[in-house]
XYZ file of C-alpha atoms in Angstrom:
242
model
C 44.799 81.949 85.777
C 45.618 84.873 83.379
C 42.851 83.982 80.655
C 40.082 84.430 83.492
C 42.101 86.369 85.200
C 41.942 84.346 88.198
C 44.895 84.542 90.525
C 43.857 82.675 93.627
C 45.683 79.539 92.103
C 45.587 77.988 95.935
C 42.309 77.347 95.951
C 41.891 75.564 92.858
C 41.597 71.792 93.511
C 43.069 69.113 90.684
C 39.497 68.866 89.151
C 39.751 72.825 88.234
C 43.470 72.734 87.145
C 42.061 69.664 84.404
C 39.142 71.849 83.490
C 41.127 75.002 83.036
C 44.061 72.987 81.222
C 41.319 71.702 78.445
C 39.355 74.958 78.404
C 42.204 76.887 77.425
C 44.110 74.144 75.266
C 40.491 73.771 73.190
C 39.165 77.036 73.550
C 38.028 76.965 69.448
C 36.119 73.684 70.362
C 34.927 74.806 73.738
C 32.916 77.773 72.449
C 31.048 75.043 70.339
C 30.681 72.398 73.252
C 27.616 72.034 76.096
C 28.361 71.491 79.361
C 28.046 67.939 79.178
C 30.366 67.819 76.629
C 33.099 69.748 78.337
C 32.280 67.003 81.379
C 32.730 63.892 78.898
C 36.159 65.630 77.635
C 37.724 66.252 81.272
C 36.325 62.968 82.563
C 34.649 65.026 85.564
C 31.026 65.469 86.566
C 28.847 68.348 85.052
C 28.168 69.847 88.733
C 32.082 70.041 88.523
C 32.632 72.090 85.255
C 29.470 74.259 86.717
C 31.202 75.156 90.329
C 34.464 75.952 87.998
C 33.004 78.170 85.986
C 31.124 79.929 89.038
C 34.916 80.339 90.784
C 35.965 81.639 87.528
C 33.519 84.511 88.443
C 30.795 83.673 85.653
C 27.233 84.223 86.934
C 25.782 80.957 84.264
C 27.383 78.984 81.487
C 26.298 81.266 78.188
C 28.162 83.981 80.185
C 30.957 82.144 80.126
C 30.825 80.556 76.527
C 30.728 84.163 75.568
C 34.282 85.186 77.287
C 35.650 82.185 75.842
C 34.703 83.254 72.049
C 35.570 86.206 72.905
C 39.032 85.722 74.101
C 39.785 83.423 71.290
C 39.030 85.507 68.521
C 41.066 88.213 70.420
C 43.953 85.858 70.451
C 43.498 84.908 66.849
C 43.725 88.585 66.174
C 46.952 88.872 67.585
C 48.202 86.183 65.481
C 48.551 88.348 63.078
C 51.345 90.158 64.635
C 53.476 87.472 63.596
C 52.493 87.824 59.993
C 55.712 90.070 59.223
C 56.898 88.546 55.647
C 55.171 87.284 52.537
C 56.389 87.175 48.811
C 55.220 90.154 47.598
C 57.999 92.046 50.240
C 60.781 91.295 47.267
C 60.799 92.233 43.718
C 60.276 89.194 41.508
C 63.769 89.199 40.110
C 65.253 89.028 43.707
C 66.518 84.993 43.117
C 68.388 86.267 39.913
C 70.235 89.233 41.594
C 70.895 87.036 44.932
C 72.692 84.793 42.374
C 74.748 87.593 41.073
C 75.428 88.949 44.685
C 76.450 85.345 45.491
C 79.102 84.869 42.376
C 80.573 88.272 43.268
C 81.403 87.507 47.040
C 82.438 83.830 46.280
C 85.181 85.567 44.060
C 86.173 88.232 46.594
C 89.160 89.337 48.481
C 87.137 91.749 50.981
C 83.924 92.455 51.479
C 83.317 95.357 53.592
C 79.661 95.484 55.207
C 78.275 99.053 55.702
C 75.648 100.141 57.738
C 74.467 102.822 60.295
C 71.788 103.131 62.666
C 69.558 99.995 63.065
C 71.143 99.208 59.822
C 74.946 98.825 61.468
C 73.254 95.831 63.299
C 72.175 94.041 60.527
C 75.527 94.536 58.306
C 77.444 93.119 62.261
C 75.474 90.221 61.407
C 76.208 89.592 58.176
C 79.754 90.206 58.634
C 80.233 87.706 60.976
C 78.261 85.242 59.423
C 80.896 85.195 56.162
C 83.636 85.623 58.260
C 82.726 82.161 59.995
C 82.459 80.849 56.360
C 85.878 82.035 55.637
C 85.603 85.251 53.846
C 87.709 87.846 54.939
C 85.216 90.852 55.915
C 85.300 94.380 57.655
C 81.818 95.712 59.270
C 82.130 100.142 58.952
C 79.529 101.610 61.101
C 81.210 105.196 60.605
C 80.349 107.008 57.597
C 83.896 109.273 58.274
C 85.924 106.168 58.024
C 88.885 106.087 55.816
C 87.848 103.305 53.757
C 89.153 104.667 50.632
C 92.897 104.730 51.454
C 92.660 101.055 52.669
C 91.445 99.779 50.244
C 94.276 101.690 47.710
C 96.062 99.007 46.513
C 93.838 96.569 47.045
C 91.647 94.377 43.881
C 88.542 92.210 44.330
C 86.828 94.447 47.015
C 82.549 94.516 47.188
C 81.133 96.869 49.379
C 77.385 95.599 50.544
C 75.690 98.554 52.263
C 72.772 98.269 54.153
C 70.208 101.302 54.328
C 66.197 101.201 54.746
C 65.865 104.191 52.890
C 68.459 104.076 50.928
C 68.625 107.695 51.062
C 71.132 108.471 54.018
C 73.718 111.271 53.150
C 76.831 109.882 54.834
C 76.459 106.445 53.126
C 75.981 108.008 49.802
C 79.044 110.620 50.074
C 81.088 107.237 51.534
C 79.974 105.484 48.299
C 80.812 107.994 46.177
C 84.499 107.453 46.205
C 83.518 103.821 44.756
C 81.363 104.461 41.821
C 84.189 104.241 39.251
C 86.517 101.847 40.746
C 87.519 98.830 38.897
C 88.732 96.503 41.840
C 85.376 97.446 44.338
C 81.644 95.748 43.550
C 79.029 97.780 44.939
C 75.771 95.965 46.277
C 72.907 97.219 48.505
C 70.328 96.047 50.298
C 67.720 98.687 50.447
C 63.606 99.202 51.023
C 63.668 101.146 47.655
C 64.738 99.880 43.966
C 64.501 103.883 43.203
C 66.559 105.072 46.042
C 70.114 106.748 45.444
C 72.047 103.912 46.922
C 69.851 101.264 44.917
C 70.688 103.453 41.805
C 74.399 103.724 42.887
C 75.042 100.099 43.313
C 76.257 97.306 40.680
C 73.408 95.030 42.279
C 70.452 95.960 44.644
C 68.946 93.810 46.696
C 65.916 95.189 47.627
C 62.369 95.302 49.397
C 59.050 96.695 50.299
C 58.672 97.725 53.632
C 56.926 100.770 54.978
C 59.309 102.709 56.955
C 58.720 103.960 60.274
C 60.191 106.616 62.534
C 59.481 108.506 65.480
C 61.096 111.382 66.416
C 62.324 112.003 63.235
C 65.462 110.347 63.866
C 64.482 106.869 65.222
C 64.182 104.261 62.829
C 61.746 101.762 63.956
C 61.195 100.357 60.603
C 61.521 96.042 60.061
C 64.401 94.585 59.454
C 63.387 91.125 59.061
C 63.042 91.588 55.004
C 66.686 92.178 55.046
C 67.402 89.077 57.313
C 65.370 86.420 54.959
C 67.846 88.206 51.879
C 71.032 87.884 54.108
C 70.196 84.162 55.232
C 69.139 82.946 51.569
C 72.821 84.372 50.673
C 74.418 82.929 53.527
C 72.290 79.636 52.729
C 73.753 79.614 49.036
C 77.320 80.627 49.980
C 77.485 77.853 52.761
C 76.624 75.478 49.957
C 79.147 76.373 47.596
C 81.835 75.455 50.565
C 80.231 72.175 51.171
């Protein structure tokens, strides 16, 4: 019985398991209800909701109404834990540049997904998403890689890279070798339009999120803005195979 937190669940008879089923199913309504009502609802007598509220350690009935009101609003507090995305986390331009993003990979040879940190995750993901729709990608999690001489003598190359900050020195130096090349597309998806690798790129894809670290070095900031931009462009790119 973890809303009461009531654990003796063996010496709760069928009447109580109905009661405490409703109660906690209707918990908005019950807060509004009289005993009576509560009764009429569960189909039990009123001396029964009255000896289940006693077990549930409540010394009288307004006692108890006020857990219950308390407990919900505590639960609809938590509610908004799940509130992690709305429209104002993208730029409103971000259905345009997708679009780009979306013409450039359809027309690619590689695309090479680059990413470190929490970051490396989310470009794994992405990677192997296109690769099941047929694309012929490469995930780099290390900035040392020698990207540069494999991809020599090779044309129709984009290089997505994936960075919170958008700021992270190995990426950038990594990018650098790309900046003027003809055959390689550069695209980001970043937390900052103004960041280096934002300003580096052909097309940024980017977001507002408020980044968060601890210990300097661990990045606990969200990376569920980046997932809604990588699903809409695996959404669109699936279509165009259809």
């Amino acid at each position: 019985m973890a809303f009461f937190g009531f654990k003796d669940l063996s010496s709760l008879s069928s009447v109580d398991m109905t009661l405490y089923r409703y109660i906690t199913e209707n918990s908005e309504k019950v807060v509004y209800m009289r005993v009576r009502d509560i009764a009429q609802n569960t189909h039990v007598s009123n001396s029964s909701v009255m000896r289940f509220i006693h077990k549930m350690g409540f010394n009288s009935f307004p006692e108890f109404k006020s857990f219950i009101k308390s407990k919900t609003f505590h639960y609809k507090q938590n509610d908004k834990a799940f509130d992690f995305i709305t429209k104002d986390n993208f730029p409103e331009d971000i259905g345009h540049t997708l679009k780009l993003v979306e013409d450039t990979i359809f027309q690619c040879d590689n695309v090479v997904f680059l990413g470190m940190g929490s970051s490396a995750f989310t470009a794994g993901y992405t990677a192997r998403q296109l690769a099941s729709l047929g694309y012929n990608t490469q995930l780099v999690t290390d900035p040392f890689y020698p990207l540069k001489p494999q991809l020599r003598n090779t044309s129709n190359n984009a290089i997505i890279c994936f960075s919170v900050s958008g700021e992270t020195t190995e990426l950038i130096e990594l990018l650098n070798d790309f900046t003027n090349d003809e055959d390689t597309t550069l695209i980001s998806i970043t937390g900052h339009i103004n960041s280096t690798i934002s300003r580096m790129s052909r097309y940024a894809l980017t977001y507002h999120e408020k980044e968060y670290r601890i210990n300097r070095y661990y990045d606990l900031s969200s990376q569920i803005p980046a997932m809604y931009i990588i699903e809409a462009l695996v959404r669109s790119l699936r279509n165009q195979e259809i």
